[in-house]
Short mmCIF file of N, CA and C in Angstrom, two decimals:
data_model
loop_
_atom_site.label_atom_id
_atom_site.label_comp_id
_atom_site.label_asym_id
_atom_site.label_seq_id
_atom_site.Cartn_x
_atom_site.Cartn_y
_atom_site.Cartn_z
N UNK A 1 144.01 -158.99 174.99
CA UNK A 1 144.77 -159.79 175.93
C UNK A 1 146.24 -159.43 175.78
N UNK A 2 146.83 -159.06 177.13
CA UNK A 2 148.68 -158.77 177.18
C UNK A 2 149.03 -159.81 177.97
N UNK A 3 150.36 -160.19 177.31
CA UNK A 3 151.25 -160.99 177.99
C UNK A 3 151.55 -160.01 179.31
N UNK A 4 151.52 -160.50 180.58
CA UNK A 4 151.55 -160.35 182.07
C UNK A 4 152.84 -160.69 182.21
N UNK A 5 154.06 -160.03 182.53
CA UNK A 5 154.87 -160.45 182.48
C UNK A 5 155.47 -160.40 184.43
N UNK A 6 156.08 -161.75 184.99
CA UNK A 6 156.74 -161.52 186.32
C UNK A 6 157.56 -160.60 186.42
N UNK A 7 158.44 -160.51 187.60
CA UNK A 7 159.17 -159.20 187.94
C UNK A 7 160.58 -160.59 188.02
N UNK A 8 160.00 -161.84 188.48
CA UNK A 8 161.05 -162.98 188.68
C UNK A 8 160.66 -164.15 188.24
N UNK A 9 160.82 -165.17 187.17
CA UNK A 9 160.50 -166.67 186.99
C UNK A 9 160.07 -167.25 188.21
N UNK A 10 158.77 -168.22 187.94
CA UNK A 10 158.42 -168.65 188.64
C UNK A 10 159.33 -170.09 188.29
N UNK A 11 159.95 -170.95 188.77
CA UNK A 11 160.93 -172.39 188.17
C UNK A 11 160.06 -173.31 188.99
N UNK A 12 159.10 -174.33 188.42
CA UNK A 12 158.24 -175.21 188.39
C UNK A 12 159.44 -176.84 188.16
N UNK A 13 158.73 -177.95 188.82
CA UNK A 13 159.17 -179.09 187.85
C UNK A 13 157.67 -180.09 187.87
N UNK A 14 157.98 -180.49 186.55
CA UNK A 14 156.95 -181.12 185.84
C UNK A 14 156.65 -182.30 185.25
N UNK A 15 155.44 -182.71 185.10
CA UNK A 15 155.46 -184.02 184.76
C UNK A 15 156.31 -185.27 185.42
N UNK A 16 156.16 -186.55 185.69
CA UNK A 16 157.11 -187.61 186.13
C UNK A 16 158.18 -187.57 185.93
N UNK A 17 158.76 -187.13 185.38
CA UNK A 17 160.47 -187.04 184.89
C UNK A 17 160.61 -185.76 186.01
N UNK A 18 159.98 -184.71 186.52
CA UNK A 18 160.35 -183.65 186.67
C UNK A 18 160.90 -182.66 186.15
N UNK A 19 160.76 -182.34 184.78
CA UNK A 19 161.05 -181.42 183.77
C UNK A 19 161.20 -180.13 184.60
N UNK A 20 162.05 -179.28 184.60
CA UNK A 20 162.17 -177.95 184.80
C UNK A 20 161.87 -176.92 183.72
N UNK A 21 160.82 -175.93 184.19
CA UNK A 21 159.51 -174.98 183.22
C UNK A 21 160.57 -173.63 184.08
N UNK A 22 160.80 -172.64 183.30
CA UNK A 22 160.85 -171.49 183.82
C UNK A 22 159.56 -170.32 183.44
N UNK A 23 158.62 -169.99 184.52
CA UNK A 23 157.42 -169.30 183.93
C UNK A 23 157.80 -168.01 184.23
N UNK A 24 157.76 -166.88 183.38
CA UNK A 24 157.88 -165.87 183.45
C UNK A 24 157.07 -164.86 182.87
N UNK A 25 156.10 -165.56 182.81
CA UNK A 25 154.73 -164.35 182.29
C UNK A 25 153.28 -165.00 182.85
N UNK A 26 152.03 -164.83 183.02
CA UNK A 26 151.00 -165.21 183.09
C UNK A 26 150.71 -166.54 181.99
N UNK A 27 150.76 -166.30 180.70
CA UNK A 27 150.18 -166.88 179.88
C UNK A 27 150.89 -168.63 180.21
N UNK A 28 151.82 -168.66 180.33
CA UNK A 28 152.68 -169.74 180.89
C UNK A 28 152.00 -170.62 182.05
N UNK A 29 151.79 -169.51 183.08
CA UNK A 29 151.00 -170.19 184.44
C UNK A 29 149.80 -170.68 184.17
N UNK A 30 148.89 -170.11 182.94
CA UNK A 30 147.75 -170.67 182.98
C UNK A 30 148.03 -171.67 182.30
N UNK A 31 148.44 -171.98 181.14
CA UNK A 31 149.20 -173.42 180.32
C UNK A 31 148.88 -174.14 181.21
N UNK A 32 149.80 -173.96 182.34
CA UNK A 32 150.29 -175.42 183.36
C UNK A 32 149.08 -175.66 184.31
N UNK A 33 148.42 -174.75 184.75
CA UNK A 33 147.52 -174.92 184.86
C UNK A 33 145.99 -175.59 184.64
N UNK A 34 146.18 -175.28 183.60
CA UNK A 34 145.14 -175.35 182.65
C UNK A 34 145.05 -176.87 181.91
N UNK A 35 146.06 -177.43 181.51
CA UNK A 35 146.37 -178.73 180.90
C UNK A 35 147.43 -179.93 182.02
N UNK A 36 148.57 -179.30 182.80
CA UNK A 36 148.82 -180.16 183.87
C UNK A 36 148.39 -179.76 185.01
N UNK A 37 147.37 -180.18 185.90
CA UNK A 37 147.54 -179.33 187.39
C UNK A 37 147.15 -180.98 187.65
N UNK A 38 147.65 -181.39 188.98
CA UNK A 38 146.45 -183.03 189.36
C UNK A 38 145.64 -182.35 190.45
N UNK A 39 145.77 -181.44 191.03
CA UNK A 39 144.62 -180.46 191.73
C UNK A 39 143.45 -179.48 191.01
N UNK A 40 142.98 -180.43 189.71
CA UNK A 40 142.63 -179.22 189.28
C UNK A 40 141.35 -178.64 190.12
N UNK A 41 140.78 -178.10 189.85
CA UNK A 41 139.08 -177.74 190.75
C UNK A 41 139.43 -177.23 192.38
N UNK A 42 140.76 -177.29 192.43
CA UNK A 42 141.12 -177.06 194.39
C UNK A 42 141.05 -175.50 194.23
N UNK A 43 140.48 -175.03 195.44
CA UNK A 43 140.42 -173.49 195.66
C UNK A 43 141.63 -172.48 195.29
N UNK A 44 142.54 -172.97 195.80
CA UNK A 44 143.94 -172.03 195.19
C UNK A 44 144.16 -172.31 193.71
N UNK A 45 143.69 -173.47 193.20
CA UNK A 45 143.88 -173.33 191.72
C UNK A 45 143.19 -172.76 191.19
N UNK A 46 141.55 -172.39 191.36
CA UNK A 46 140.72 -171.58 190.46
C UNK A 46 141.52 -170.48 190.86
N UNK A 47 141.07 -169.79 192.19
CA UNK A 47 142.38 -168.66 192.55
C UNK A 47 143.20 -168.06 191.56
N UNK A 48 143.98 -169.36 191.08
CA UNK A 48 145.29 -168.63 190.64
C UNK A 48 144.74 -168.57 189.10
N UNK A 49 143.82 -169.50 188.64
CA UNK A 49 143.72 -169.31 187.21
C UNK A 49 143.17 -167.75 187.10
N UNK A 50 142.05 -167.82 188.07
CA UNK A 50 141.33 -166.49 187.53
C UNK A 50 142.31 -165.41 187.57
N UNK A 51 143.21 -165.33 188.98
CA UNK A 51 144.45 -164.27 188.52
C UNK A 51 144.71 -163.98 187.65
N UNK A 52 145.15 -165.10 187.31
CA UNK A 52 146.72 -165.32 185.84
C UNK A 52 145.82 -164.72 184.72
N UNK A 53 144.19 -165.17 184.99
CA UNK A 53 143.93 -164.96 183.39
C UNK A 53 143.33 -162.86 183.39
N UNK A 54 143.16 -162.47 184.59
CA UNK A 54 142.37 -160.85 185.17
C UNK A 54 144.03 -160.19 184.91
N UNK A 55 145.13 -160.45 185.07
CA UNK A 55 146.67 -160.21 185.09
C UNK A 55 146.62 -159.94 183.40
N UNK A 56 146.15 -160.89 182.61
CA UNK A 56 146.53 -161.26 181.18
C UNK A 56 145.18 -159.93 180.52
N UNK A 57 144.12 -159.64 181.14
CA UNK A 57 143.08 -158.60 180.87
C UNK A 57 143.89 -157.18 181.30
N UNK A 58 144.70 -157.05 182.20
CA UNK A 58 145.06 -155.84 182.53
C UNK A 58 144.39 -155.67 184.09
N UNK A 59 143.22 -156.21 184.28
CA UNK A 59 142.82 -156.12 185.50
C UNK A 59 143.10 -156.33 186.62
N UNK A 60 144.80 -156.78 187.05
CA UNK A 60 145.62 -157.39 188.40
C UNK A 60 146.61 -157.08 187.76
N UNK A 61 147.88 -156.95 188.67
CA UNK A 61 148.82 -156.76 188.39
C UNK A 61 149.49 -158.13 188.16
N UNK A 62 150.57 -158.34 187.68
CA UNK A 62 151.24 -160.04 187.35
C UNK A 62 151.88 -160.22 188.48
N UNK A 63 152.02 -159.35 189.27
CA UNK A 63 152.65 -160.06 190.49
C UNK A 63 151.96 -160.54 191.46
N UNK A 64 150.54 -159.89 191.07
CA UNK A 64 149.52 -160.50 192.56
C UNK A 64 148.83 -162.00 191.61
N UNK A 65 148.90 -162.44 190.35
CA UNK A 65 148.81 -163.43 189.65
C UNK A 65 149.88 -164.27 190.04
N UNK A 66 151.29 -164.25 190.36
CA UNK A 66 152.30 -164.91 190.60
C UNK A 66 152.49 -164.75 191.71
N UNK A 67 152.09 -164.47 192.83
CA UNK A 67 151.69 -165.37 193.98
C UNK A 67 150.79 -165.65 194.64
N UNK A 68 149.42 -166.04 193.62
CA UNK A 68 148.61 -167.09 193.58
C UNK A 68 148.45 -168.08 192.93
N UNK A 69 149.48 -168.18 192.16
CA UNK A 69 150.08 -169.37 191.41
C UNK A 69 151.18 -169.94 192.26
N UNK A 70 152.20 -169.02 193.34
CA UNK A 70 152.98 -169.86 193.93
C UNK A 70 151.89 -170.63 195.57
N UNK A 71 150.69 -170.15 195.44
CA UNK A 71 150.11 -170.95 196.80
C UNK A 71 149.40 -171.63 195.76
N UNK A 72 149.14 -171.54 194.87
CA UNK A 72 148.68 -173.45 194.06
C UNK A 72 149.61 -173.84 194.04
N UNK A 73 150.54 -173.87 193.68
CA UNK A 73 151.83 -175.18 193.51
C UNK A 73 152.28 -175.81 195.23
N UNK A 74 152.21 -174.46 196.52
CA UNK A 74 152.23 -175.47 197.90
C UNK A 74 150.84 -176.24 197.67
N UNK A 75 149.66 -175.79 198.00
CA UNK A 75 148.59 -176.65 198.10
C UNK A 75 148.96 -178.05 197.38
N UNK A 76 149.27 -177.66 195.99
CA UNK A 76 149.29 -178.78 195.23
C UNK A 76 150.74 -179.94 195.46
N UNK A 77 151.45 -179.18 196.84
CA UNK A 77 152.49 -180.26 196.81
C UNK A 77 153.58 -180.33 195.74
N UNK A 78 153.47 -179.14 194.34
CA UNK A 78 154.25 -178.95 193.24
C UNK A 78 155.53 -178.12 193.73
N UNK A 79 156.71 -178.58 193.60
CA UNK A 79 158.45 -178.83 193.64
C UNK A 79 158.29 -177.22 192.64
N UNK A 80 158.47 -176.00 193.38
CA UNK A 80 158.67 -174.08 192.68
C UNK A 80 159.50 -173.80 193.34
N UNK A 81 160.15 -172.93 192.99
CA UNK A 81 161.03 -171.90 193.21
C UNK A 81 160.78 -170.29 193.09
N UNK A 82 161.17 -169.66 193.68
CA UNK A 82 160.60 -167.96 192.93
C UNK A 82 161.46 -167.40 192.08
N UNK A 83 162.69 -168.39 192.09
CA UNK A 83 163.55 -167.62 190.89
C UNK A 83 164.79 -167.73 191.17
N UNK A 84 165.75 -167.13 190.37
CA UNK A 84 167.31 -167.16 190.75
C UNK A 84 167.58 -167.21 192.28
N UNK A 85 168.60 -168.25 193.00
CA UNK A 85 168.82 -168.30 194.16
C UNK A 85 167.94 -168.69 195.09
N UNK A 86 166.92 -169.01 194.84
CA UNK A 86 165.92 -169.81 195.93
C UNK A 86 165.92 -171.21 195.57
N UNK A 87 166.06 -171.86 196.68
CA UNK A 87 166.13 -173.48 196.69
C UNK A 87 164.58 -174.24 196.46
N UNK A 88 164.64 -175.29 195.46
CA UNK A 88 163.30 -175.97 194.89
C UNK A 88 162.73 -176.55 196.14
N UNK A 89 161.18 -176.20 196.92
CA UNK A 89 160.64 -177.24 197.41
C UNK A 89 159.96 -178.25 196.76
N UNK A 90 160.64 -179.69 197.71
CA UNK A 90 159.85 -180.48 196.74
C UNK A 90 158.57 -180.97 196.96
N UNK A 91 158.30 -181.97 196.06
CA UNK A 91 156.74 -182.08 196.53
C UNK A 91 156.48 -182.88 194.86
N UNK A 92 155.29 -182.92 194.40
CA UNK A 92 154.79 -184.08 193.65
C UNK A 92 154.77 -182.94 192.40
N UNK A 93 154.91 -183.73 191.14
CA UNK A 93 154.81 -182.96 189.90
C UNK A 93 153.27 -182.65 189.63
N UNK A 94 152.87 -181.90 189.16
CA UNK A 94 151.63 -181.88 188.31
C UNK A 94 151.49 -182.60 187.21
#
């Protein structure tokens, strides 16, 4: 298993407080995934897990893992960014 690393942070906010996560590798996306999602079982979330985790095998590239992790966070209504200079949509924490 390799750390999958982005080309740009994915900037998440989290939990009720809205914590700001900067994800910048696979192993990160599945974390949040994996232990916070409130969508868990929704189609774009298996989606993105299986990415994140075929990205972390070598088998996908991390960028086609990181943006199927950014269409789980719309589905899921989750407040991302793609990185420096893009404005947060908001939407509900995980």
């Amino acid at each position: 298993m390799q750390t999958a690393w982005f080309s740009r942070p994915v900037v998440v906010s989290v939990g009720v407080a809205g914590a700001i996560r900067n994800l910048s590798n696979t192993q990160q996306a599945i974390g949040l995934l994996a232990t916070h999602w409130r969508d868990a079982e929704s189609r774009k979330h298996r989606s993105a897990l299986r990415a994140c985790r075929r990205a972390t095998s070598g088998d996908l590239p991390p960028e086609t893992a990181r943006e199927a992790y950014l269409e789980a966070t719309r589905e899921a209504h989750i407040a991302a960014r793609q990185g420096m200079g893009d404005s947060v949509r908001t939407g509900r924490s995980p």
